[in-house]
Short mmCIF file of C-alpha atoms in Angstrom, two decimals:
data_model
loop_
_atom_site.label_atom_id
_atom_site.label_comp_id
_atom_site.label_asym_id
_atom_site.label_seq_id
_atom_site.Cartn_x
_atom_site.Cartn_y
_atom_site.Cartn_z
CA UNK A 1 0.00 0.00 0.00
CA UNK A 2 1.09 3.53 -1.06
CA UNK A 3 1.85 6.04 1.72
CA UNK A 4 1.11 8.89 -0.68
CA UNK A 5 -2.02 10.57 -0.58
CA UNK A 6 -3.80 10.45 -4.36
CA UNK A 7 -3.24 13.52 -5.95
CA UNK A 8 -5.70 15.99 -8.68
CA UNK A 9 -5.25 19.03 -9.94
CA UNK A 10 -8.49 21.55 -9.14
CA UNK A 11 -9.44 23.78 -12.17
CA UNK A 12 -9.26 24.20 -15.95
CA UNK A 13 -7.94 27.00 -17.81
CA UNK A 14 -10.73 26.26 -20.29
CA UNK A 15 -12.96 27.94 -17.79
CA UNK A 16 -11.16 31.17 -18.18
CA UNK A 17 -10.97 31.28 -22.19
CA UNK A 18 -13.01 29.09 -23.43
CA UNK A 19 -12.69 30.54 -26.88
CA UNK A 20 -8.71 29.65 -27.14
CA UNK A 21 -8.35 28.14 -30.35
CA UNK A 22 -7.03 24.57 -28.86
CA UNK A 23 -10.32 23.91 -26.81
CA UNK A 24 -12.47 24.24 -30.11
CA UNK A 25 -10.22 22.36 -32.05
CA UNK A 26 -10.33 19.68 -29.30
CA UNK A 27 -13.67 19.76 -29.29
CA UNK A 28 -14.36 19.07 -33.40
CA UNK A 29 -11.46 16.64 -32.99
CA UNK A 30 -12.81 14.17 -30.36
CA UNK A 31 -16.17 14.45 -31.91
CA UNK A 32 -14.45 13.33 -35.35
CA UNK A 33 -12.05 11.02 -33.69
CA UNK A 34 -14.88 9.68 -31.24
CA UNK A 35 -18.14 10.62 -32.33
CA UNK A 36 -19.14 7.16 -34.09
CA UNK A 37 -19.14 5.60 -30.50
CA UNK A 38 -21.63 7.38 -28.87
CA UNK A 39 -24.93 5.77 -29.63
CA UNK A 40 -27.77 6.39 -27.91
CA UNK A 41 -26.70 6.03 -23.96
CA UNK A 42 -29.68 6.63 -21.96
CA UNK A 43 -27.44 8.09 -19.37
CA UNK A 44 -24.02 9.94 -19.75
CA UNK A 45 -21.24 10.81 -17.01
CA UNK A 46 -19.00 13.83 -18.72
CA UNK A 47 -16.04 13.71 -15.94
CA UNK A 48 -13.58 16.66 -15.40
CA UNK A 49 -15.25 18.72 -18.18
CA UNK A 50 -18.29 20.61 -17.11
CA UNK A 51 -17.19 23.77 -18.19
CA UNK A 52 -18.06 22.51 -21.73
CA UNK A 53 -15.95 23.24 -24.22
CA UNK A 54 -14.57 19.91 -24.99
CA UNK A 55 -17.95 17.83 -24.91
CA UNK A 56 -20.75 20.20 -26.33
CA UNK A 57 -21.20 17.35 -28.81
CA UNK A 58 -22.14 14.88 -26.01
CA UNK A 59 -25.60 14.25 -25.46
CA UNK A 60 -27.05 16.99 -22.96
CA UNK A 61 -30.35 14.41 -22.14
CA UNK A 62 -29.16 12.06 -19.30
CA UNK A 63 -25.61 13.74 -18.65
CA UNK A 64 -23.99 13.97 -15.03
CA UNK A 65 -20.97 16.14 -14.82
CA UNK A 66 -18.37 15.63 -12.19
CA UNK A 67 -15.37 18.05 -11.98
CA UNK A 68 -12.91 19.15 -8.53
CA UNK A 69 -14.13 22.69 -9.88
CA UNK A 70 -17.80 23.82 -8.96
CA UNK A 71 -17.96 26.74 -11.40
CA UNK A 72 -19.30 25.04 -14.66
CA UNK A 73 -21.37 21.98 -12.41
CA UNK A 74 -25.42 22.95 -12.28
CA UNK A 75 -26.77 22.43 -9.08
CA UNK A 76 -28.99 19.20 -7.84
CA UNK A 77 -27.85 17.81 -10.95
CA UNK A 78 -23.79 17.41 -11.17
CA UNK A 79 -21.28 16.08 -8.76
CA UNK A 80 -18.04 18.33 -7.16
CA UNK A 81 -16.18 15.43 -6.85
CA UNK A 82 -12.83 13.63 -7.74
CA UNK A 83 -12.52 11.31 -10.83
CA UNK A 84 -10.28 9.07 -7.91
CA UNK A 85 -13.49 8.48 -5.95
CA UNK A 86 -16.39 8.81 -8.27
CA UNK A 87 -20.02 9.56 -6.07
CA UNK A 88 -21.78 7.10 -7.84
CA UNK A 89 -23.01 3.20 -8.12
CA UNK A 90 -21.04 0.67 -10.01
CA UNK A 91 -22.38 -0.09 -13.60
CA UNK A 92 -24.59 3.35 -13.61
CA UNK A 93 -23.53 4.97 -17.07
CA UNK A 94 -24.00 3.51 -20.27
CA UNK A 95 -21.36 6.04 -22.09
CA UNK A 96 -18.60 7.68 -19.67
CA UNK A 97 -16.15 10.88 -21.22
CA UNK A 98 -13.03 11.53 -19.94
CA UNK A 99 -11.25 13.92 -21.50
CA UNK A 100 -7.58 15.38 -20.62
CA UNK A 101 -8.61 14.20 -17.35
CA UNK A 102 -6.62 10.54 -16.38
CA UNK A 103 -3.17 12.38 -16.25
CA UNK A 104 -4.51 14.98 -13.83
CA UNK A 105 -4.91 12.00 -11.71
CA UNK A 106 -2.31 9.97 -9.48
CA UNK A 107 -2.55 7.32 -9.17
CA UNK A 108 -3.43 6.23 -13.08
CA UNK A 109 -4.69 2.59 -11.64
CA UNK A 110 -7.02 4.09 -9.60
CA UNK A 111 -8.79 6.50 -11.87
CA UNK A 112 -8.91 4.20 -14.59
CA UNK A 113 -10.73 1.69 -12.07
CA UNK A 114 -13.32 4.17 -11.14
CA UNK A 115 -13.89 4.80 -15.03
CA UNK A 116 -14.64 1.53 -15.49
CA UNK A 117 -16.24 0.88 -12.04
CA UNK A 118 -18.96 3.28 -13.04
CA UNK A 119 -19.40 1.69 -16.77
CA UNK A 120 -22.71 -0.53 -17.49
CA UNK A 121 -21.76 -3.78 -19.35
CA UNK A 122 -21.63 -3.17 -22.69
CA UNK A 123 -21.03 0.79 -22.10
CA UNK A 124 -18.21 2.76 -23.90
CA UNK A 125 -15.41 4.90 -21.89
CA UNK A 126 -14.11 7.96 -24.51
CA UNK A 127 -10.97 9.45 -23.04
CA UNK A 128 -7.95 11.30 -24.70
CA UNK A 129 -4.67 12.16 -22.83
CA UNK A 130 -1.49 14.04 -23.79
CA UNK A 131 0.92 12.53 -26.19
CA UNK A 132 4.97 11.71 -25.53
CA UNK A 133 6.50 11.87 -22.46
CA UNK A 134 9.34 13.52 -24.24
CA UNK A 135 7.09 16.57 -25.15
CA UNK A 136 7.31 17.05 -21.04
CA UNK A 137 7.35 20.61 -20.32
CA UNK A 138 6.77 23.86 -17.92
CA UNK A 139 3.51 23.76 -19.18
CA UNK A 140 2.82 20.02 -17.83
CA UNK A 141 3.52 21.29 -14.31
CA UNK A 142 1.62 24.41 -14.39
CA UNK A 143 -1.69 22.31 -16.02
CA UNK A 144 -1.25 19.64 -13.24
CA UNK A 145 -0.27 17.04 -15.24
CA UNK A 146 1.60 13.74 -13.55
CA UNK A 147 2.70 12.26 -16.79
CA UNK A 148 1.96 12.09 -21.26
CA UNK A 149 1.27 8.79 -22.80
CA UNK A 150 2.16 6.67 -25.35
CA UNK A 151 -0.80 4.57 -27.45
CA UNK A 152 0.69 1.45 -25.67
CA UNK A 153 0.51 3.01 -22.51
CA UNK A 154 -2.96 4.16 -22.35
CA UNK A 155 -4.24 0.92 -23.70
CA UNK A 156 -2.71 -1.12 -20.98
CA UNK A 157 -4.29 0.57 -18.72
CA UNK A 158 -7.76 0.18 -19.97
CA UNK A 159 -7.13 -3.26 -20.73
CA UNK A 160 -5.76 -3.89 -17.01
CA UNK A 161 -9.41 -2.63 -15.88
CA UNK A 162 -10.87 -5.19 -17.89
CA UNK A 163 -11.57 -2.54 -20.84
CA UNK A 164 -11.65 -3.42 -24.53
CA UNK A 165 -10.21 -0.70 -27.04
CA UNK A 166 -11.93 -0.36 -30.17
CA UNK A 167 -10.24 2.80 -31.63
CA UNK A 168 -6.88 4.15 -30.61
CA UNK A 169 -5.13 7.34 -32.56
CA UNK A 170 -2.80 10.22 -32.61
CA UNK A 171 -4.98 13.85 -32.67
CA UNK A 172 -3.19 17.26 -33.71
CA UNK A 173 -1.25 16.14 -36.68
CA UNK A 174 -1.34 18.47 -38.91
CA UNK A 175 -0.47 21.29 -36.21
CA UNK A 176 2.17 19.21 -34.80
CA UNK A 177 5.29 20.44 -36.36
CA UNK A 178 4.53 23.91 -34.56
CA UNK A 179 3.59 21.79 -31.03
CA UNK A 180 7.38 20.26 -31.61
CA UNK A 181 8.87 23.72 -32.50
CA UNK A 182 6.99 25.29 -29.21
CA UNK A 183 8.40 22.51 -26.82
CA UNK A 184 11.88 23.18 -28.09
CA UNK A 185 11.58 26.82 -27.57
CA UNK A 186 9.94 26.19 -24.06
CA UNK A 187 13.00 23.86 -23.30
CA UNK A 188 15.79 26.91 -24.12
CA UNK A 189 13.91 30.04 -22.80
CA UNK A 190 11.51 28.67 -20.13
CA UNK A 191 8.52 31.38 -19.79
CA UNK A 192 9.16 33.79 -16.45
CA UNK A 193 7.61 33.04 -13.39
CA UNK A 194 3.64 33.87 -12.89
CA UNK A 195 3.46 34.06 -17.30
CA UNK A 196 0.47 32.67 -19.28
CA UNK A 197 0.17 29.05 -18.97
CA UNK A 198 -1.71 28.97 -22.34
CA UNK A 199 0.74 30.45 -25.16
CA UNK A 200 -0.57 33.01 -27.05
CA UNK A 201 -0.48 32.48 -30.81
CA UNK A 202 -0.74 35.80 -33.00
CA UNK A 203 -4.26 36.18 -35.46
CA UNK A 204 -2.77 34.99 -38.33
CA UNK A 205 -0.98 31.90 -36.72
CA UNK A 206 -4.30 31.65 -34.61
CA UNK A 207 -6.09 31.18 -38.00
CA UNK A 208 -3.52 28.87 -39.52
CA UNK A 209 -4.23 26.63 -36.32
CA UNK A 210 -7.76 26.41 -36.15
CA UNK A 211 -7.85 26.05 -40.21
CA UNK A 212 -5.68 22.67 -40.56
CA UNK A 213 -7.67 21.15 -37.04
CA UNK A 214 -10.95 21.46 -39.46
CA UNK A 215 -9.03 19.80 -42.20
CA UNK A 216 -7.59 17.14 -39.71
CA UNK A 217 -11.18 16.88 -38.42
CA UNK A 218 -12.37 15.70 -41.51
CA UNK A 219 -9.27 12.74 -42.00
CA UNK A 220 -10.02 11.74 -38.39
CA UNK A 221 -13.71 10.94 -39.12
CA UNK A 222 -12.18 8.17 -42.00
CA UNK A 223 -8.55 7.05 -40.60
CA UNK A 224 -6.27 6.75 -37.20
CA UNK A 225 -3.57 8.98 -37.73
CA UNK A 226 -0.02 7.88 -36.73
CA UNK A 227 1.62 11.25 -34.38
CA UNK A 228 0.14 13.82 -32.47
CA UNK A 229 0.38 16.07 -29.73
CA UNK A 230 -2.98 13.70 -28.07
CA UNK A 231 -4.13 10.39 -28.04
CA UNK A 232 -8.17 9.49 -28.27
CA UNK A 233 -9.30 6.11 -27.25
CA UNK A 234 -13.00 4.76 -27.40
CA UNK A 235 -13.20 1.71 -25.35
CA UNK A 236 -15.66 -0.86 -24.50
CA UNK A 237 -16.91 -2.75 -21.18
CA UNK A 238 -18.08 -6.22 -22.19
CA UNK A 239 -19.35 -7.53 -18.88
#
């Protein structure tokens, strides 16, 4: 038994500026990447995203949202909770959404068991984490993060909880040469103390960016793409 005490991070920056070009591509990516999974669930647990701007696409009839921050949860009907110690019977949701939320949490094991705790049989678990443990920056600390992931990675973890993947892929291709280029510059002139966590692209660039996530929108709906700066996984509980 661990003697340290599990560990989230409170709070999304999403919350603050939702309109920053990354959270709407994010949120026309998973729904390309994701999207064919859904169905029809007849009840829907959106966890560590209730401020919205990554799961507008989920169905609204029937969703729960859980988050560590209150501000985006509606009253009587969501959960200020942790995604370590979900409030909520085992087998309860037939889909269950997890997005940039399982490397907020520490330990992995036991967030991905409450994930799948809270799955129905035959239910589906969407997630998506942050690719490459080599793209590890100043950034990762400020956001929280306790670790990126590798495809391999992520799956094994689902598949310890008795998970079955279906779909597996690499998100933010087409921007990823810049995501590369911003790492390195991170890496040789670290942003001050108390800066932006979010880097600020200028119009133009800001443009450029949201322009080739549409495109890559559009390949994700047909094909798994092979690099990216995220990973989406759609998974399946068969009993």
């Amino acid at each position: 038994m661990s003697d340290v005490a599990p560990v989230e991070q409170a709070g999304s920056s999403s919350i603050d500026d939702p309109t920053y070009w990354w959270y709407a591509a994010r949120n026309d990516l998973l729904r390309a990447g994701l999207g064919h999974w859904v169905g029809r669930p007849a009840r829907v647990l959106d966890v560590g995203s209730a401020d919205g701007p990554s799961a507008h696409w989920l169905p609204q009839q029937g969703r729960v949202a859980v988050d560590l921050d209150p501000r985006g949860l509606v009253a009587g009907r969501d959960a200020c909770a942790s995604a370590l110690a979900l409030p909520f019977r085992d087998a309860t949701f037939d889909l269950v959404a997890a997005f940039d939320v399982v490397e907020h949490c520490e330990p992995e094991s036991q967030a991905v068991a409450e994930l799948a705790r809270v799955l129905s049989p035959g239910g589906r678990l969407l997630i998506s984490v942050p690719a490459y443990q080599w793209a590890w920056s100043d950034h990762d600390v400020r956001a929280g993060h306790h670790r990126r992931y590798t495809r391999r990675r992520i799956v094994a973890a689902l598949e310890r909880e008795g998970l079955e993947v279906e779909r597996v892929t690499h998100a933010f291709a087409l921007v990823f040469p810049m995501f590369v280029a911003e790492r390195l510059v991170r890496r040789l002139r670290p942003p001050a103390p108390g800066a932006d966590r979010l880097p600020r692209p200028s119009p133009a660039v800001d443009r450029l960016l949201r322009a080739l996530c549409r495109r890559e929108a559009r390949l994700l709906a047909r094909r798994d793409l092979p690099f990216g700066s995220s990973i989406l996984v759609a998974a399946v509980r068969r009993r």
